[in-house]
C-alpha positions as MATLAB code, in Angstrom:
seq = 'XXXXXXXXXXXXXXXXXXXXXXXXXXXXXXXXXXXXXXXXXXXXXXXXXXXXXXXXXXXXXXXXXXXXXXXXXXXXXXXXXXXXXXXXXXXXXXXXXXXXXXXXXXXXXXXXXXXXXXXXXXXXXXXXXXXXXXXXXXXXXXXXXXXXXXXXXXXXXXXXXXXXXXXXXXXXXXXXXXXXXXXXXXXXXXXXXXXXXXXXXXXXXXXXXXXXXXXXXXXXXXXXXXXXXXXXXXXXXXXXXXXXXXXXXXXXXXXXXXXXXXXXXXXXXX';
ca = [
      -0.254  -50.081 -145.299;
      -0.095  -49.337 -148.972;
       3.156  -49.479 -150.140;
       5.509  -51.123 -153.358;
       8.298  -50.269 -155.231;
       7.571  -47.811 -156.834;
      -2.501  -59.236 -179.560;
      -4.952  -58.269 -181.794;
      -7.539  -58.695 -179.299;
     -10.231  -61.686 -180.381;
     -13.009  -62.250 -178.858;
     -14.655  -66.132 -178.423;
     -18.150  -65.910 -177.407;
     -18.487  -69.325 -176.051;
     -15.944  -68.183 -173.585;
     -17.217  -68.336 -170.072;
     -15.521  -67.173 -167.096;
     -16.125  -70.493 -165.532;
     -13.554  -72.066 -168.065;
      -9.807  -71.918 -168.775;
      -9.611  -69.526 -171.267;
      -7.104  -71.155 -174.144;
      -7.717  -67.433 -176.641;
      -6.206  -65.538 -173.670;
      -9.376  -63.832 -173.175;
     -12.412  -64.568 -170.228;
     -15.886  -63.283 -170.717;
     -17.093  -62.547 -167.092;
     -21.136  -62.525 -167.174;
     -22.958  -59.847 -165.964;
     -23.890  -60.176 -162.270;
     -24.037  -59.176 -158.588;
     -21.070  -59.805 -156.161;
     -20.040  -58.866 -152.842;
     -17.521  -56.178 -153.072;
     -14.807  -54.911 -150.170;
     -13.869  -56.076 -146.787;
     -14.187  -60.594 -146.230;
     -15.791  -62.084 -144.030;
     -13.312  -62.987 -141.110;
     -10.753  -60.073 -142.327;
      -9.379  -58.077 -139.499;
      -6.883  -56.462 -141.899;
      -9.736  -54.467 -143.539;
      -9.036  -50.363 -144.511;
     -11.232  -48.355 -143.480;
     -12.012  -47.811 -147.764;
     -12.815  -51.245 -148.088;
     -16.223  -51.093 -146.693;
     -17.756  -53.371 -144.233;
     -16.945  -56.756 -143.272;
     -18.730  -59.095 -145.166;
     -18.615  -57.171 -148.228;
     -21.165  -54.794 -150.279;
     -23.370  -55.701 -153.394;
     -22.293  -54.156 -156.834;
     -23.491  -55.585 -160.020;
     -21.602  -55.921 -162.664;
     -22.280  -55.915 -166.849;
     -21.263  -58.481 -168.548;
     -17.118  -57.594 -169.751;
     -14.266  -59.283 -170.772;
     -10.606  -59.492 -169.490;
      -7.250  -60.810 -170.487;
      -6.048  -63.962 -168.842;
      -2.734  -62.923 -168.377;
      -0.718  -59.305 -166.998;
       0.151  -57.909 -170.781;
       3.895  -58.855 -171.005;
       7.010  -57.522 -171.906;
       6.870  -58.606 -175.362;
       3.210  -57.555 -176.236;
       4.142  -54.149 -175.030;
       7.335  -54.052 -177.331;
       4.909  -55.082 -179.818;
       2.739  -52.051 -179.820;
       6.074  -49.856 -179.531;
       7.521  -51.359 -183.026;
       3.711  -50.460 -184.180;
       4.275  -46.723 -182.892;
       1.069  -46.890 -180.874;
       2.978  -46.701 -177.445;
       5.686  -45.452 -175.227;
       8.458  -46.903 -174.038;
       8.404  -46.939 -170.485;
      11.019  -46.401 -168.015;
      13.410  -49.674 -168.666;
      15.686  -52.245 -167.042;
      18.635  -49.432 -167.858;
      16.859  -47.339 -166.466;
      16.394  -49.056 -163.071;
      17.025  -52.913 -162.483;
      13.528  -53.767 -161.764;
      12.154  -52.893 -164.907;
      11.215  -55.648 -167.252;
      11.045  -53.755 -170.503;
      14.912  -54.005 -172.268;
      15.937  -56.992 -170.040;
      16.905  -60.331 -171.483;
      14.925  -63.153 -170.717;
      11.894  -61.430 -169.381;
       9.999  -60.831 -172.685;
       6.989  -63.036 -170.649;
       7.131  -61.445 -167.253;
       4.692  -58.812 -166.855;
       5.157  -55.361 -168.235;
       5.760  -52.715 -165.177;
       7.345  -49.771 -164.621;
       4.193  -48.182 -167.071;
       2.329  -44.810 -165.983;
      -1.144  -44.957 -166.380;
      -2.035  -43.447 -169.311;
       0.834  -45.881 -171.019;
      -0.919  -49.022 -169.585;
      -4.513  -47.092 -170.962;
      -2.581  -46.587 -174.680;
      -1.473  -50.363 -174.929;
      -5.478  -51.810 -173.936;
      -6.679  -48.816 -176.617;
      -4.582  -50.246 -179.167;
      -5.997  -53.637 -178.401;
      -9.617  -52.670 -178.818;
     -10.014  -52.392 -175.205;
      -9.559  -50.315 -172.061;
      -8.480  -50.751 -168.171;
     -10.646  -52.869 -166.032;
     -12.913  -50.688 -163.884;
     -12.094  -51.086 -160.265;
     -15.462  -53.107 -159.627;
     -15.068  -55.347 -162.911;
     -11.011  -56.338 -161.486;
     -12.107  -56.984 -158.011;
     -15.357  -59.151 -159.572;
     -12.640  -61.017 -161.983;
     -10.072  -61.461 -159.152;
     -12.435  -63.304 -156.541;
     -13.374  -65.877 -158.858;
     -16.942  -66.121 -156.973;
     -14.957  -66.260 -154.030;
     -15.681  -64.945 -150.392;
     -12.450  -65.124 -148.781;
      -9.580  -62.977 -148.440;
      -7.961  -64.376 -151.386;
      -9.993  -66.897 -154.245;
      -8.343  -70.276 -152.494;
      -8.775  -69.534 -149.284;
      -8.116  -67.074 -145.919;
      -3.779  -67.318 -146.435;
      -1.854  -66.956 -148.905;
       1.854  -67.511 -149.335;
       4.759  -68.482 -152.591;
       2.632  -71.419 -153.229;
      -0.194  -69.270 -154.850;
       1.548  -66.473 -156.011;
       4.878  -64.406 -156.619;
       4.796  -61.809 -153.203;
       6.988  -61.019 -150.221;
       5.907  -63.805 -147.453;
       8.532  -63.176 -145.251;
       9.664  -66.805 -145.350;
      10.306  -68.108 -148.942;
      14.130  -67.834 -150.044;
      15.407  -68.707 -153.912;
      18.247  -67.210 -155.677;
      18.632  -63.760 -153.601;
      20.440  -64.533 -150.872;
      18.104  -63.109 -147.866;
      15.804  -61.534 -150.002;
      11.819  -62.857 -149.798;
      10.817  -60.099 -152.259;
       9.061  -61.950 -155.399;
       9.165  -65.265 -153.660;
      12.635  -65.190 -153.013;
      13.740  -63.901 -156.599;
      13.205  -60.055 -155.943;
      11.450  -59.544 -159.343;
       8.423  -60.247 -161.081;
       7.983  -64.251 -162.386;
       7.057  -64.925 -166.022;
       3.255  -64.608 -166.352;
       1.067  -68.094 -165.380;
       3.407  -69.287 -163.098;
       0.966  -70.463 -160.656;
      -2.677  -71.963 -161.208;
      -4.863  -70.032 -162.584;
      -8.599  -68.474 -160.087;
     -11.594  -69.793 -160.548;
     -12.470  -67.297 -163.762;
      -9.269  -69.301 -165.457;
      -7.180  -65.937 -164.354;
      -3.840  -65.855 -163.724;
      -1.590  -63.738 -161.307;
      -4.586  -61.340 -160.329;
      -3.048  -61.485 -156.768;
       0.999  -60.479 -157.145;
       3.203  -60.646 -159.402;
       2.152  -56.997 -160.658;
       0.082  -55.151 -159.128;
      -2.518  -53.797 -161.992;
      -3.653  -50.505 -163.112;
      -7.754  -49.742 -162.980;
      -9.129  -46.938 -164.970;
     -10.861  -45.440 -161.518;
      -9.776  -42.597 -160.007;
      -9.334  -43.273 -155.945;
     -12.453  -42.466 -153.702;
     -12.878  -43.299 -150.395;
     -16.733  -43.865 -150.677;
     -15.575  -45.570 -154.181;
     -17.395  -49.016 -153.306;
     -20.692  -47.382 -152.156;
     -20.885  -44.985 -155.732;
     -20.225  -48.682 -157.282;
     -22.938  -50.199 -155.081;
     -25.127  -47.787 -156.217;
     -24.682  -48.163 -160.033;
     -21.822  -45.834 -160.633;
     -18.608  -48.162 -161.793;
     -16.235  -45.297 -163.489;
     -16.444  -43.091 -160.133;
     -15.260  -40.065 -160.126;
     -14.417  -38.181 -163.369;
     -11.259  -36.557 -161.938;
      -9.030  -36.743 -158.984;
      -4.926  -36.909 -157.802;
      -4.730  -41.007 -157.904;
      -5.551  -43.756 -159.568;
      -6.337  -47.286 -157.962;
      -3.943  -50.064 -158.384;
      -5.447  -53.476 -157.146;
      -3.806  -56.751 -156.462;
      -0.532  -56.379 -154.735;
       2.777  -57.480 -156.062;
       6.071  -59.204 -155.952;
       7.390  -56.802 -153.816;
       4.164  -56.342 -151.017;
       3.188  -58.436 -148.336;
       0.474  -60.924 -147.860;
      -2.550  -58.100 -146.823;
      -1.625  -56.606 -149.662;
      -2.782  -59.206 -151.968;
      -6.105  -59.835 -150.450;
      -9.088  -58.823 -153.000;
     -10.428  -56.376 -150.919;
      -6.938  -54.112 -151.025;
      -7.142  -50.779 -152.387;
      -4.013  -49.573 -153.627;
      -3.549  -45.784 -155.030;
      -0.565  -44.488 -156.799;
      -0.261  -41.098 -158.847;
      -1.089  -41.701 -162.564;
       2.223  -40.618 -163.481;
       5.292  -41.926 -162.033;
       7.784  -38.657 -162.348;
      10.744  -39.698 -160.495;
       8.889  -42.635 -158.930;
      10.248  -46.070 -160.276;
       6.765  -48.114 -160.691;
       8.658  -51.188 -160.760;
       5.482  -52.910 -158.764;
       2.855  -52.000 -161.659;
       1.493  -53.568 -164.723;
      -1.339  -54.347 -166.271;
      -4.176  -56.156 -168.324;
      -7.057  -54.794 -170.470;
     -10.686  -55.127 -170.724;
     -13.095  -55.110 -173.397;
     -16.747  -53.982 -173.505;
     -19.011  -56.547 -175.154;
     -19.284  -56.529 -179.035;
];
């Protein structure tokens, strides 16, 4: 079920993605993948193609390590090159405006505001393909460590982990988003690609999106009525964050609080 509450960018070439990244940027080198629905994953949408995945191939890109944060997006309002998004006075699950999350992630963003911060970087939103490659970390499985997936890998709704909320699991017991890099990083050096935020692509949602990838096609459609978020969040449960999950949300939030969206950019090679 799809659901959620609702830098001056430098580039290292001897950056692989099979390294920690310590300039906060991973270059991911071109090759194939298997896209979609794991092995062994009953929980598969019928969007997510066929069990045991499809092969895309993928150009060589490059993607931050971390969700852009509260205070990098404040940054690039002082430099009058963004909006301000809806903020914590706005609705209490907004980081932007509240004290002492300048490094959780930066939500609550439409679209075209998460597009305006990665343009002002140099960069642009991760094509659906290019996130999914980047969030598997060569992996098969459901999620990069494994078939599970619980508060020990990353900041969701388990059902089971409590913390400061009394009888609230949402955001590992917190009901919020963490500060960014709060658990290990994926094989690719990536943090938080499953929860925490979920994270804006620049594709617009098609059902048949995997096959137009499989087949060379990686922006998809030029138009459409929703864009796809990937990931899962603080707020969503554990199918949610598997790396096959296809989340869609309307590019522009209207009266919608997107309290479970963020995002990072990506860069086209120089």
């Amino acid at each position: 079920m799809k659901r959620g509450i609702y830098c001056s960018v430098l580039l290292f070439a001897g950056i692989t993605a099979n390294a920690q990244a310590s300039s906060g940027i991973v270059v991911v080198e071109a090759g194939e993948f298997k896209m979609g629905c794991s092995a062994g994953d009953s929980a598969c949408e019928n969007d997510e193609g066929p069990e045991g995945g499809t092969v895309v191939s993928v150009p060589t890109f490059s993607i931050d390590k971390n969700e852009v944060t509260v205070a990098e997006y404040e940054a690039c309002i002082a430099a009058g090159k963004c909006t301000r998004p809806k903020d914590h006075q706005r609705n209490k699950y907004c980081n932007v405006g509240a004290e002492g999350r300048d490094n959780h992630p930066a939500n609550c963003v439409d679209w075209q505001e998460a597009l305006d911060y990665c343009h002002w970087q140099g960069g642009r939103l991760p094509y659906e393909a290019e996130w999914e490659k980047a969030a598997r970390g060569q992996s098969l499985t459901r999620y990069p460590w494994g078939q599970a997936v619980s508060c020990k890998q990353a900041i969701l709704d388990d059902g089971v982990t409590m913390g400061s909320v009394p009888n609230e699991p949402d955001g590992c017991g917190e009901d919020r988003t963490w500060p960014v890099g709060s658990h290990a990083a994926n094989g690719y050096g990536l943090n938080d690609m499953h929860g925490n935020a979920g994270e804006w692509t620049m594709n617009w949602y098609d059902r048949e999106g995997i096959t137009r990838y499989a087949s060379g096609d990686l922006k998809g459609p030029e138009d459409g009525r929703q864009r796809v978020v990937r990931g899962g969040s603080w707020d969503e449960n554990v199918n949610n964050l598997r790396s096959s999950f296809r989340n869609v949300k309307p590019p522009v939030s209207g009266r919608s609080i997107y309290g479970s969206i963020g995002f990072r950019c990506a860069y086209d090679p120089k």
